[in-house]
Tab-separated table of C-alpha atoms in Angstrom:
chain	number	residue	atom	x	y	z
S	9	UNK	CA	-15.313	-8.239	41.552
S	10	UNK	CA	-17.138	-9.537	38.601
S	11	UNK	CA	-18.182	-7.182	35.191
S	12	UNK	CA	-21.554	-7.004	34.927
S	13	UNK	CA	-22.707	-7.521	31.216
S	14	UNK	CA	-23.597	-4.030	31.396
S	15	UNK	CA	-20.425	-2.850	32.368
S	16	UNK	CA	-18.359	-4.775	29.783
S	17	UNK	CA	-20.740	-3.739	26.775
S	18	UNK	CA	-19.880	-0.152	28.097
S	19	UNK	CA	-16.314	-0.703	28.283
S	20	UNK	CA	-16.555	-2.354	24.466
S	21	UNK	CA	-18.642	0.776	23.000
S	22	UNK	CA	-15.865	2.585	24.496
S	23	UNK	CA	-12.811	1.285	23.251
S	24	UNK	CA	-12.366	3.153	19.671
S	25	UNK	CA	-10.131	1.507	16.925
S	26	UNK	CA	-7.103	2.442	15.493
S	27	UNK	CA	-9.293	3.898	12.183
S	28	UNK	CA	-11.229	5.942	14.326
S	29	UNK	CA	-8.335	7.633	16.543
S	30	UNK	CA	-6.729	8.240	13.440
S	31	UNK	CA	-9.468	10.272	12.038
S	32	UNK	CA	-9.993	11.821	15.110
S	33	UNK	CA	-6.527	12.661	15.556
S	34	UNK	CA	-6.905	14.172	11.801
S	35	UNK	CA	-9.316	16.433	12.546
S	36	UNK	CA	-8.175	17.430	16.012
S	37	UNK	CA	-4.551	18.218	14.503
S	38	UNK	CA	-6.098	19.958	12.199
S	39	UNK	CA	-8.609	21.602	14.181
S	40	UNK	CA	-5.893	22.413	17.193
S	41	UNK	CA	-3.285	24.176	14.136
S	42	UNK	CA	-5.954	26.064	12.570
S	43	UNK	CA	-6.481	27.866	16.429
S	44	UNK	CA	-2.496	28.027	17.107
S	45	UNK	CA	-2.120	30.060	13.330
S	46	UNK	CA	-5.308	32.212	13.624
S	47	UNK	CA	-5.910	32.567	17.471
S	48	UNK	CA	-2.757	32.192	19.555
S	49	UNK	CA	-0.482	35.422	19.098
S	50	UNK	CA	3.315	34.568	17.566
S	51	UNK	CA	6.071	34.171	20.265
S	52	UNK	CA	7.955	32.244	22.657
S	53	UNK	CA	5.185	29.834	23.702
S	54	UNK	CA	3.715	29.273	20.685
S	55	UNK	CA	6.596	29.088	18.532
S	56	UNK	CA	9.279	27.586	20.398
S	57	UNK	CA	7.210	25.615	23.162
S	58	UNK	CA	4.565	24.091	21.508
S	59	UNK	CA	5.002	24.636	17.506
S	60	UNK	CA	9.053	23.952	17.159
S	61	UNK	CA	8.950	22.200	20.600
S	62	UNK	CA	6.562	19.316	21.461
S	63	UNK	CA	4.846	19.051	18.286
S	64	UNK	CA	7.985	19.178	16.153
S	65	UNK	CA	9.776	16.383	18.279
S	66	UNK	CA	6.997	13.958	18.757
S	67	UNK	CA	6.355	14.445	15.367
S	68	UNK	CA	9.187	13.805	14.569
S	69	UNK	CA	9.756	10.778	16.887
S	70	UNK	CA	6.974	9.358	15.215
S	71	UNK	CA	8.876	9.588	11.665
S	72	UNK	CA	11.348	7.909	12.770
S	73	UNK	CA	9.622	5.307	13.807
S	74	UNK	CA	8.563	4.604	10.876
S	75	UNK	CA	11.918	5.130	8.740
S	76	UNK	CA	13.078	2.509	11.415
S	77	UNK	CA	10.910	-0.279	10.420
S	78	UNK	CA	11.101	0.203	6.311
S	79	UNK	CA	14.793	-1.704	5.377
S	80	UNK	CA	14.063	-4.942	7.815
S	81	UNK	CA	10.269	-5.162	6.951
S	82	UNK	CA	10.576	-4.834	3.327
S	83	UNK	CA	13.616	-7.066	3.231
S	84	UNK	CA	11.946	-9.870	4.886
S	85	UNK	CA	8.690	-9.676	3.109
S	86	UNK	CA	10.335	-9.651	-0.340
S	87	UNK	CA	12.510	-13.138	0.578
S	88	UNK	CA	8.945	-14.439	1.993
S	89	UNK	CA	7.367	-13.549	-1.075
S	90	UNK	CA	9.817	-14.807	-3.324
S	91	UNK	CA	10.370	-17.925	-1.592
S	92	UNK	CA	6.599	-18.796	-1.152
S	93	UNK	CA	6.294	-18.989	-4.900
S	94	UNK	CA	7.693	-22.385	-4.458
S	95	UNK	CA	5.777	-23.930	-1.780
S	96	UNK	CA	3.014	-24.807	-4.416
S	97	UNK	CA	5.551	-26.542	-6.401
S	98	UNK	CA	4.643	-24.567	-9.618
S	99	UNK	CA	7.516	-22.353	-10.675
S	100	UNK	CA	6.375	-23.668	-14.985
S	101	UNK	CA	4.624	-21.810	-16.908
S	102	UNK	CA	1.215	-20.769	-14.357
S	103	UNK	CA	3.898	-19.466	-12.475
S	104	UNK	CA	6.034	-17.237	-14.817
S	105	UNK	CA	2.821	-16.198	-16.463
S	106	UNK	CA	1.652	-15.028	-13.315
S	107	UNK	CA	4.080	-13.335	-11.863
S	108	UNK	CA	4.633	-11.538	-15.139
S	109	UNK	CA	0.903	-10.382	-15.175
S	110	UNK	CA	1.111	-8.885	-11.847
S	111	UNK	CA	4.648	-7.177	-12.543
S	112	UNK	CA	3.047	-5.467	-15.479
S	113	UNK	CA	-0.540	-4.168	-13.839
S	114	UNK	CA	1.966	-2.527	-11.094
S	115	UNK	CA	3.780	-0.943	-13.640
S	116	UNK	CA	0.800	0.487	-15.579
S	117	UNK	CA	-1.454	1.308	-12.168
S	118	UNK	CA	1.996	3.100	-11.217
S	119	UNK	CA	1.885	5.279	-14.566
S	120	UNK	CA	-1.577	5.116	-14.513
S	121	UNK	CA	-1.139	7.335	-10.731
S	122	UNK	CA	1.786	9.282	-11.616
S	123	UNK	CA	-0.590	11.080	-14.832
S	124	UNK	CA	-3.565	11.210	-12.460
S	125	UNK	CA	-1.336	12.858	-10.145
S	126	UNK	CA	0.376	15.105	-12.766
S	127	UNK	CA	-3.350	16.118	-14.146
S	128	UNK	CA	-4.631	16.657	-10.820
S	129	UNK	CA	-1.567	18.529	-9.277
S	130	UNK	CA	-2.847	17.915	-6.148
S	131	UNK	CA	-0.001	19.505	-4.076
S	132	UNK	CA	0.847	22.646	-6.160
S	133	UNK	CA	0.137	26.394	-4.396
S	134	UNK	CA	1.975	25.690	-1.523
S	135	UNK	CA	5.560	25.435	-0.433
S	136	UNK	CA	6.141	23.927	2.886
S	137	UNK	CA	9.822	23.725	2.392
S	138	UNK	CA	10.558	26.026	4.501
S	139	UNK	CA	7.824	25.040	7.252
S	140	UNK	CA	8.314	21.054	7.873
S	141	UNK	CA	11.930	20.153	6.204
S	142	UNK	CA	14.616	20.327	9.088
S	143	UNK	CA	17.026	18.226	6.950
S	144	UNK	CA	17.782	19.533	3.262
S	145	UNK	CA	19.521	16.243	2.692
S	146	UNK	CA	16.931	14.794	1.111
S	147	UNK	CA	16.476	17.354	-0.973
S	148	UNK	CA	20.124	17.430	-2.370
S	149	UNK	CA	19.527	14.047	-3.285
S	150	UNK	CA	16.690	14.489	-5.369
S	151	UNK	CA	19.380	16.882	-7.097
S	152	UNK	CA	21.904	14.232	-7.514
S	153	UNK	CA	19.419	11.652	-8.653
S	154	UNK	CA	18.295	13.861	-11.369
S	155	UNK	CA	21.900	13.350	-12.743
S	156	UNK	CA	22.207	10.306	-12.771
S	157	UNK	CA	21.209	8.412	-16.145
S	158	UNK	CA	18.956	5.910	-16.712
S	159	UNK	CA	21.762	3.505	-17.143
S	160	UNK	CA	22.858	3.543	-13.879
S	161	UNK	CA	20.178	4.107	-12.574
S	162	UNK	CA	19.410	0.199	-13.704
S	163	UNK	CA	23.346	-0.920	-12.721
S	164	UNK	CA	23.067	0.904	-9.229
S	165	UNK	CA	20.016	-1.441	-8.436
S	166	UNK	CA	22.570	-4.717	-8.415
S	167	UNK	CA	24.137	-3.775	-4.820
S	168	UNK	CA	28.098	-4.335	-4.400
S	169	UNK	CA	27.751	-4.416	-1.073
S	170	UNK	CA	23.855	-5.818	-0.292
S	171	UNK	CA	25.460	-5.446	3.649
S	172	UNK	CA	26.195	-1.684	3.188
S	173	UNK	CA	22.751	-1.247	0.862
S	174	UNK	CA	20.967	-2.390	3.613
S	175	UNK	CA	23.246	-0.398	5.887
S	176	UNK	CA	22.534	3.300	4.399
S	177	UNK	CA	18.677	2.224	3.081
S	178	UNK	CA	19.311	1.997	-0.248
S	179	UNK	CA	16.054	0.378	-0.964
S	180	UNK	CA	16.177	-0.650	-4.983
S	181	UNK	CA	19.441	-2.632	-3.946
S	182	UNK	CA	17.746	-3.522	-0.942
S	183	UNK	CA	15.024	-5.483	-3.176
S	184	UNK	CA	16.767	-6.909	-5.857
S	185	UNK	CA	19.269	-8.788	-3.139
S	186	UNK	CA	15.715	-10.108	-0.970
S	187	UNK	CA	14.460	-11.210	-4.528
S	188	UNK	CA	17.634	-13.521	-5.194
S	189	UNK	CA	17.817	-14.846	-2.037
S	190	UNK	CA	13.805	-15.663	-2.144
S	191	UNK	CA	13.904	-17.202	-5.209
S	192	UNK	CA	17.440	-19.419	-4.368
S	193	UNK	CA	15.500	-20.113	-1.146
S	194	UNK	CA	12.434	-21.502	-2.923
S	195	UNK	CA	14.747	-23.341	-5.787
S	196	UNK	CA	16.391	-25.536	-2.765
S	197	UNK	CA	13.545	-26.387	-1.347
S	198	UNK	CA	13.387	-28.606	1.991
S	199	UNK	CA	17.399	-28.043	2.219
S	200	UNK	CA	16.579	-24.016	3.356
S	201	UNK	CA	13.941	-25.117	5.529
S	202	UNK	CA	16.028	-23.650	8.563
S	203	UNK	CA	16.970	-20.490	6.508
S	204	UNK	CA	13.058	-19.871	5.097
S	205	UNK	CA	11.570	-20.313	8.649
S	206	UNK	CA	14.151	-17.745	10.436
S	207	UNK	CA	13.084	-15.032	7.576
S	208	UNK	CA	9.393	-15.888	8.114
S	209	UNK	CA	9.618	-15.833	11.728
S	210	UNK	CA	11.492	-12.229	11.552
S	211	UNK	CA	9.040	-10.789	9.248
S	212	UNK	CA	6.488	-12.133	11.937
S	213	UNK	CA	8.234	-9.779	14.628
S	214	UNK	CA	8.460	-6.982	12.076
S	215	UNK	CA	4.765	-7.088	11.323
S	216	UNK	CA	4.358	-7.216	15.179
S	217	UNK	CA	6.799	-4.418	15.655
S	218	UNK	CA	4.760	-2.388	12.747
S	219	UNK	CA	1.339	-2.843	14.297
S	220	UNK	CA	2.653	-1.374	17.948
S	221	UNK	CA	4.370	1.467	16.125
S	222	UNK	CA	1.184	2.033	14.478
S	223	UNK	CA	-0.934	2.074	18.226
S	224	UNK	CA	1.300	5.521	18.366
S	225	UNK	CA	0.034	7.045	15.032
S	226	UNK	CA	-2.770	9.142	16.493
S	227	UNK	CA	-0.293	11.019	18.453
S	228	UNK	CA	2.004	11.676	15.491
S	229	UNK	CA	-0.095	12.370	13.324
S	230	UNK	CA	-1.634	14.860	16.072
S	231	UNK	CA	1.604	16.561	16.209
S	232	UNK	CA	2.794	16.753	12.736
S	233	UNK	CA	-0.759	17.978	11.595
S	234	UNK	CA	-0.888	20.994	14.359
S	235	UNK	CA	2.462	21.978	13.285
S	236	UNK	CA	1.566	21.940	9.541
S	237	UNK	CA	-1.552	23.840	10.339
S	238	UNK	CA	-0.345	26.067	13.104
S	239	UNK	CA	2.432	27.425	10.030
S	240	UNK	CA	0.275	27.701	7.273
S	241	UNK	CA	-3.746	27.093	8.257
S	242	UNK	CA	-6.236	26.326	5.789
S	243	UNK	CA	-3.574	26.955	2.986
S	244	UNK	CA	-2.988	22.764	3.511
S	245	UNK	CA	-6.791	21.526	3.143
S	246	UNK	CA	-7.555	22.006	-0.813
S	247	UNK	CA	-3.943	19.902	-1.013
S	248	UNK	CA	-5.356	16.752	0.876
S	249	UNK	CA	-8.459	16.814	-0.899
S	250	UNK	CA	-6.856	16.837	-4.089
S	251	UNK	CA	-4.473	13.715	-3.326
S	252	UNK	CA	-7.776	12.145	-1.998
S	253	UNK	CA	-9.813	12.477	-5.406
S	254	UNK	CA	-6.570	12.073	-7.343
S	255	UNK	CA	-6.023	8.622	-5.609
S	256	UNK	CA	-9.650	7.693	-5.924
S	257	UNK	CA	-9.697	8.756	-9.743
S	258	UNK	CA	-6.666	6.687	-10.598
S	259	UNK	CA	-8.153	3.828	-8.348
S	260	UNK	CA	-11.272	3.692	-10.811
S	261	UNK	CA	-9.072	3.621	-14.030
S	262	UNK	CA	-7.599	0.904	-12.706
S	263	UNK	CA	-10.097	-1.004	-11.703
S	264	UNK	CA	-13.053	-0.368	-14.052
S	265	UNK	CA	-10.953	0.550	-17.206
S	266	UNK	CA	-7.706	-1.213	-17.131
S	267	UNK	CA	-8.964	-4.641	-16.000
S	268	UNK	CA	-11.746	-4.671	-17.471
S	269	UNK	CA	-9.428	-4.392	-20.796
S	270	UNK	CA	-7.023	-7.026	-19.749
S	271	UNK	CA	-10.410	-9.473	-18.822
S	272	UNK	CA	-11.583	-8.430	-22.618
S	273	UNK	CA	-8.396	-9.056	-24.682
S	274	UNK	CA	-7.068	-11.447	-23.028
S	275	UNK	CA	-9.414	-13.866	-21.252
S	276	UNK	CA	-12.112	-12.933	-23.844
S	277	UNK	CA	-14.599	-12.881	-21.311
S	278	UNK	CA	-17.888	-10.225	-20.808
S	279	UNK	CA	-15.893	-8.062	-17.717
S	280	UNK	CA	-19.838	-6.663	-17.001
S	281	UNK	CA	-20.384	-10.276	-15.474
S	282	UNK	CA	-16.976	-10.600	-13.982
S	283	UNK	CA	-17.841	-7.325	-12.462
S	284	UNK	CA	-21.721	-8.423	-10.976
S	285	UNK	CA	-20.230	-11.916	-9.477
S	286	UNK	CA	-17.353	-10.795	-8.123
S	287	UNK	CA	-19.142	-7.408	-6.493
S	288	UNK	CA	-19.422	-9.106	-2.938
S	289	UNK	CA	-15.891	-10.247	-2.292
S	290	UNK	CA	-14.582	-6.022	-3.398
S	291	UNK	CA	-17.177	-4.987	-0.428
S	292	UNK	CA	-15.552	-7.687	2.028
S	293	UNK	CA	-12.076	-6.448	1.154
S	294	UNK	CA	-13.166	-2.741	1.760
S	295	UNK	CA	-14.680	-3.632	4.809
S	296	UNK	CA	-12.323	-5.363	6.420
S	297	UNK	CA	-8.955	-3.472	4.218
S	298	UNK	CA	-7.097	-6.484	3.933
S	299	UNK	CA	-6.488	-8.504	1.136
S	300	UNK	CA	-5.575	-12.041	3.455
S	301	UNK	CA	-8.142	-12.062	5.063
S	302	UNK	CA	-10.108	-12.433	1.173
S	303	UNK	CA	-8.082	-14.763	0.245
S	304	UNK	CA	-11.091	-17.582	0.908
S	305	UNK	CA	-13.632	-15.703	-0.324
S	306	UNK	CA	-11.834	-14.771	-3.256
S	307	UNK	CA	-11.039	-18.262	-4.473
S	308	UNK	CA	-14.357	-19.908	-3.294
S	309	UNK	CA	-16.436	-16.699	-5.937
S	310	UNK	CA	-13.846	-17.435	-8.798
S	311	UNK	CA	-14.635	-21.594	-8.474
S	312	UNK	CA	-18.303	-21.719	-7.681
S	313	UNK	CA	-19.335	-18.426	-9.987
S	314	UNK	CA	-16.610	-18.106	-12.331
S	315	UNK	CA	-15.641	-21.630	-12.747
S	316	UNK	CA	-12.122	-21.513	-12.479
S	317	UNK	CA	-9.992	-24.328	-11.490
S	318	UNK	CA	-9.010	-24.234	-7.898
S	319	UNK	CA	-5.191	-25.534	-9.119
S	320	UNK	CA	-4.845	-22.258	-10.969
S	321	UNK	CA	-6.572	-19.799	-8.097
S	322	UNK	CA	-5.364	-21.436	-4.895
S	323	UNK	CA	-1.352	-20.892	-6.769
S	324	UNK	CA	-2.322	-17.435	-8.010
S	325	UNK	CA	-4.751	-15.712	-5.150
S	326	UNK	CA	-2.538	-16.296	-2.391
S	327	UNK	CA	0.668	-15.102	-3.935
S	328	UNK	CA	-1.159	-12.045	-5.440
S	329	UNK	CA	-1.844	-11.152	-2.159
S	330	UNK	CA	1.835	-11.545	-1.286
S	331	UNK	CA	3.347	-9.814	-4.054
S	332	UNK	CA	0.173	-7.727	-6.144
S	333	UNK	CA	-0.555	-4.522	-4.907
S	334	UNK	CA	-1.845	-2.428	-7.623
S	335	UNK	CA	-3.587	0.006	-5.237
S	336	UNK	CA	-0.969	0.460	-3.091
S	337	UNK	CA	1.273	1.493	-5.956
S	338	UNK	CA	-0.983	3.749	-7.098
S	339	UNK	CA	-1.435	5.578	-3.523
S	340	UNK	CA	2.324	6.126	-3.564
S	341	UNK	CA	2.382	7.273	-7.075
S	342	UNK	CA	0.021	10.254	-6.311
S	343	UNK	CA	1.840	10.441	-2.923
S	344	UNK	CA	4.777	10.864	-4.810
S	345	UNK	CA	3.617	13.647	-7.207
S	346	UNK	CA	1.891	15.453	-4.417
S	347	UNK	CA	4.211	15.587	-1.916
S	348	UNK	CA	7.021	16.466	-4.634
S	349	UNK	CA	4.758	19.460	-5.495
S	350	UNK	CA	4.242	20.532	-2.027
S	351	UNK	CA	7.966	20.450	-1.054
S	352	UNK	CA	8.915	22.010	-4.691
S	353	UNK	CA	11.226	19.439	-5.576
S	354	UNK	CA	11.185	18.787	-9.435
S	355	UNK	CA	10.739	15.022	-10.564
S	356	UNK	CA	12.436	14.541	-14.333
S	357	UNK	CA	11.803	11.135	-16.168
S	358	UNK	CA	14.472	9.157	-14.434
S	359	UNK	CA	13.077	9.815	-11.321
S	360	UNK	CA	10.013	8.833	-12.475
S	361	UNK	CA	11.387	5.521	-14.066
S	362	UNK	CA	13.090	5.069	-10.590
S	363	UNK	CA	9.515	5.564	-8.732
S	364	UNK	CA	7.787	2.858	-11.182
S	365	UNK	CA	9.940	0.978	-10.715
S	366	UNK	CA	10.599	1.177	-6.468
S	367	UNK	CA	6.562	1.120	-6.522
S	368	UNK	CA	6.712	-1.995	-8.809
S	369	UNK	CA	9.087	-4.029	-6.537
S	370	UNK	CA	7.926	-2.391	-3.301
S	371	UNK	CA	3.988	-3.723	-4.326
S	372	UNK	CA	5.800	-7.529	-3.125
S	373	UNK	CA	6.969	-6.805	-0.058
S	374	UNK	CA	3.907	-5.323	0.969
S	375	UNK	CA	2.094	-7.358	3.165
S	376	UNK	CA	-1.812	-7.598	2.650
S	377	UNK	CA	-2.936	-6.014	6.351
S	378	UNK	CA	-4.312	-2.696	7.097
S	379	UNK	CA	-2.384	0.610	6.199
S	380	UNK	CA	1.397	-0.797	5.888
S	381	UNK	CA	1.656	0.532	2.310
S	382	UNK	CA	2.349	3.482	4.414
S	383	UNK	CA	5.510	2.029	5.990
S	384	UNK	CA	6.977	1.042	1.978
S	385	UNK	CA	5.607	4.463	0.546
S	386	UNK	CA	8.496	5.803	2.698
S	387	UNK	CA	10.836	3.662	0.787
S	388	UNK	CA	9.523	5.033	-2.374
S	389	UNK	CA	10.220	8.688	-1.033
S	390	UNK	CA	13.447	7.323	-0.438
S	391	UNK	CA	14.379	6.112	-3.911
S	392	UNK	CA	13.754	9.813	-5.324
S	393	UNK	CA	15.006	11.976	-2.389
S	394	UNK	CA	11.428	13.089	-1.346
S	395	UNK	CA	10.378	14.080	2.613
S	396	UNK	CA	9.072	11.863	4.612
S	397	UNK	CA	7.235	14.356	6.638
S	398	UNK	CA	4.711	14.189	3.730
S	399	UNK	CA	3.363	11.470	4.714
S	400	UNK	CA	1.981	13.527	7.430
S	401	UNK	CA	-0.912	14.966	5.336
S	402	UNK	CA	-1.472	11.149	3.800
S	403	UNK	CA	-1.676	9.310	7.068
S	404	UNK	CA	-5.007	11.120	8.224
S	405	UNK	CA	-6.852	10.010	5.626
S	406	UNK	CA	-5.241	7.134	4.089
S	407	UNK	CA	-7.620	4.640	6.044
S	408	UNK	CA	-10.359	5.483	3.540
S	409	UNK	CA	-8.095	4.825	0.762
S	410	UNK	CA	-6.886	1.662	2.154
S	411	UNK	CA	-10.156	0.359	2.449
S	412	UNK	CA	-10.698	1.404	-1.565
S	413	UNK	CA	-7.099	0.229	-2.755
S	414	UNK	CA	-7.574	-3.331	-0.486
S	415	UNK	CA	-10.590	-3.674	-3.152
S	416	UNK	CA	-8.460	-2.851	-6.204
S	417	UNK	CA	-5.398	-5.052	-4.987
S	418	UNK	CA	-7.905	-8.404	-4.762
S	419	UNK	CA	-9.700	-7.353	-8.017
S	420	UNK	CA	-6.493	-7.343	-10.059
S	421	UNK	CA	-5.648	-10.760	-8.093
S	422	UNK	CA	-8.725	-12.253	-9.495
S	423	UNK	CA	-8.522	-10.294	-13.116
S	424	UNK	CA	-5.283	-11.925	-12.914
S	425	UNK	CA	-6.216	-15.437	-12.305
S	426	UNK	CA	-8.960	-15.514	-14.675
S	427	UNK	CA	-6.304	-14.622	-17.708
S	428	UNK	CA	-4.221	-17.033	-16.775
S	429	UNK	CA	-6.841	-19.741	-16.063
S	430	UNK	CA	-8.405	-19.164	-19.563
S	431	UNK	CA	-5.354	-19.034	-21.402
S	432	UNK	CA	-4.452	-22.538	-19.632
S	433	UNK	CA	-7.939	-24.130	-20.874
S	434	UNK	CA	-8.718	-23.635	-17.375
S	435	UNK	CA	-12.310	-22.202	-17.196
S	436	UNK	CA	-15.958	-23.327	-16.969
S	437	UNK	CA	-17.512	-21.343	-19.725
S	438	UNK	CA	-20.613	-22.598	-18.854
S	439	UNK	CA	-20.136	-21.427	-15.028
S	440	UNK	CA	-19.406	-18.487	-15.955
S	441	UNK	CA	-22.417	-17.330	-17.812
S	442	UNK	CA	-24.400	-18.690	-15.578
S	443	UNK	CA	-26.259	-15.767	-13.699
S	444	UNK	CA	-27.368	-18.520	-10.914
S	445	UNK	CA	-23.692	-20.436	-10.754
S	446	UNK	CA	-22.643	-20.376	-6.815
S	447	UNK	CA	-25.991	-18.820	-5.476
S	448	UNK	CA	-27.559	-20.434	-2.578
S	449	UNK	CA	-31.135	-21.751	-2.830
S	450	UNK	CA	-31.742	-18.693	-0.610
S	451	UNK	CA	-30.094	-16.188	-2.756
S	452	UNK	CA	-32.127	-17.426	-6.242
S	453	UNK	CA	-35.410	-17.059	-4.302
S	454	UNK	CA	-34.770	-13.661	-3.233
S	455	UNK	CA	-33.412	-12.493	-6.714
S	456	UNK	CA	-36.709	-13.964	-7.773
């Protein structure tokens, strides 16, 4: 039998997205622990049934999940990345200017995140060590990181073994192997053609594989919340609001202080106007949370209303989307801070070195689509010996964020592109100051 119109506009309105069971999953998890730690008498059902029982192991399930994709996604996405940067034949000096621009925002929006996060303390007050951590390994390795010195710290990131880095999920290894086997891929060109399709095509299945993990999140985060909840009740709320404002805060310097800088000093234009014409492509980024999917938008505002050179912004937009992701650094650097306060494990300045510098190289293997900054932040916990359960609290809310950081990561694409363009003798002044450059007959009457 046939849908009526009716019927299939029903079953549309019906269907929620993946956002909104998230959120809804937040605040029933929450809502559901909040009754098991205030309501439902200790004992055998509560504790061991439903608290240590089916929330703990689809909970935990769901972790795993997640620590399942990290070494194959990131490893393919880094040799993507890398290797892309040649398919625009422009690996002179656009290119190394470039790339050395975005390494360097990363770095600062990941110190920039860290302070926030050490100003904020957004997870200090309460110890969940003893509620959510089943395996102290993790733990003893933040202990033996913190002995390690800086030196090797920097040797241990060239792998011996890139099989047996990969192997155990050694991720800084991990990285540094993908980049060198990227950038030999993009160096040789047409001859590893074969070689550059098979990596694309597997980071294809591990995006796929990622986005059907991800159909399960509600659940886990369900579970993971109620058993946070149920063990300590409203004791974990102030905590995610904190991370939330901390993120937010550091998001803004970024965004409206740092760049805004960089576009002063260096491309020696007014950042107020940058800031007016390039307004409408941050709200299509938050809107939609991915930076791809801008990647049109973003070079059609720079060349019509900022009058940069399409040869400069079609090399630079597309690989910042690839390899820049200043907001997603700067959600793991609070997420590193706050879940390193919540699980009382201490973080000394190697281990902050060693998160800069994970969140750094991590920002290129993450890809620009919704929310898998997530899957790498686990990396970053990794690198430093942190809990992944953690990233329990960050999940429910990190859509928001994601939406705020996807605007951040295509502003600092742009802010990037603009330097570089300017310093190459690449800009339309004239364009630029323009109030009316790139409006539509339409658009000047109605600012009229």
């Amino acid at each position: 039998m046939t849908e009526t119109p009716e019927k299939a506009m029903t079953k549309k309105r019906r269907k929620l997205g993946l956002t909104t069971t998230i959120l809804i999953a937040l605040v029933l998890g929450i809502v559901c622990g909040v009754i098991f730690h205030y309501l439902i008498p200790a004992g055998t059902v509560r504790d061991d049934v439903f608290v240590d029982g089916v929330f703990y192991i689809v909970g935990q399930g769901f972790i795993r999940l997640m620590q399942m994709l990290v070494v194959p996604l990131v490893f393919c996405s880094i040799i993507c990345g890398a290797a892309s940067i040649g398919d625009t034949k422009t690996l002179g000096t656009v290119g190394v200017k470039t790339l050395i621009f975005y390494i360097c925002t990363t770095a600062i929006a990941v110190g920039v995140a860290l302070g926030v996060g050490n100003l904020i303390s957004p997870g200090k007050g309460v110890d969940m060590s003893s509620i959510v951590v089943s395996d102290t390994s993790t733990l003893d390795t933040a202990s033996a990181a913190s002995e390690l010195s800086i030196a090797d710290t920097l040797l241990n990131i060239i792998p011996k073994n890139p099989i047996q880095s990969l192997a155990n999920g050694d991720m800084l290894p991990v990285i540094f192997f993908a980049l060198f086997v990227g950038i030999i891929i993009a160096l040789l060109g047409r001859k590893a053609e074969t070689v550059h399709s098979f990596f694309e095509q597997f980071n294809d299945i591990m995006m796929k594989m990622t986005s059907i993990v991800m159909l399960v999140a509600p659940i886990g985060v369900f579970c993971l919340l109620s058993r946070t909840f149920a063990n300590i009740g409203f004791d974990a709320f102030l905590p995610m609001v904190k991370y939330m404002l901390g993120v937010l805060l550091a998001l803004a310097l970024q965004c409206l202080v740092v760049y805004m800088i960089l576009l002063s000093v260096f491309a020696h234009v007014n950042p107020f106007t940058f800031l007016k014409k390039f307004v409408s492509v941050m709200a299509f980024a938050f809107s939609t949370a991915t930076s791809n999917a801008t990647i049109p938008l973003n070079i059609e505002t720079l060349d019509k209303k900022m009058g940069v050179d399409r040869r400069i912004s079609s090399f630079t937009i597309p690989l910042g989307a690839t390899i820049n992701m200043d907001g997603t650094a700067i959600m793991q650097g609070v997420a590193v801070v706050f879940t390193a306060q919540l699980f009382g494990v201490d973080l000394g300045p190697v281990e902050y070195a060693t998160v800069i510098a994970t969140a750094t190289l991590a920002s290129i293997g993450t890809a620009g689509v919704p929310s898998v900054g997530l899957i790498t932040l686990s990396m970053v916990f990794n690198s430093v010996g942190l809990p992944l359960e953690g990233i329990a609290l960050i999940m429910g809310i990190d859509r928001i964020l994601d939406m705020t950081r996807t605007a951040v990561n295509i502003t600092g694409d742009a802010v990037c592109t603009m330097v570089v363009a300017k310093q190459e003798g690449r800009v339309n002044k004239a364009v630029f100051d323009d109030p009316d450059a790139g409006k539509t007959l339409e658009e000047m009457r109605a600012a009229s």
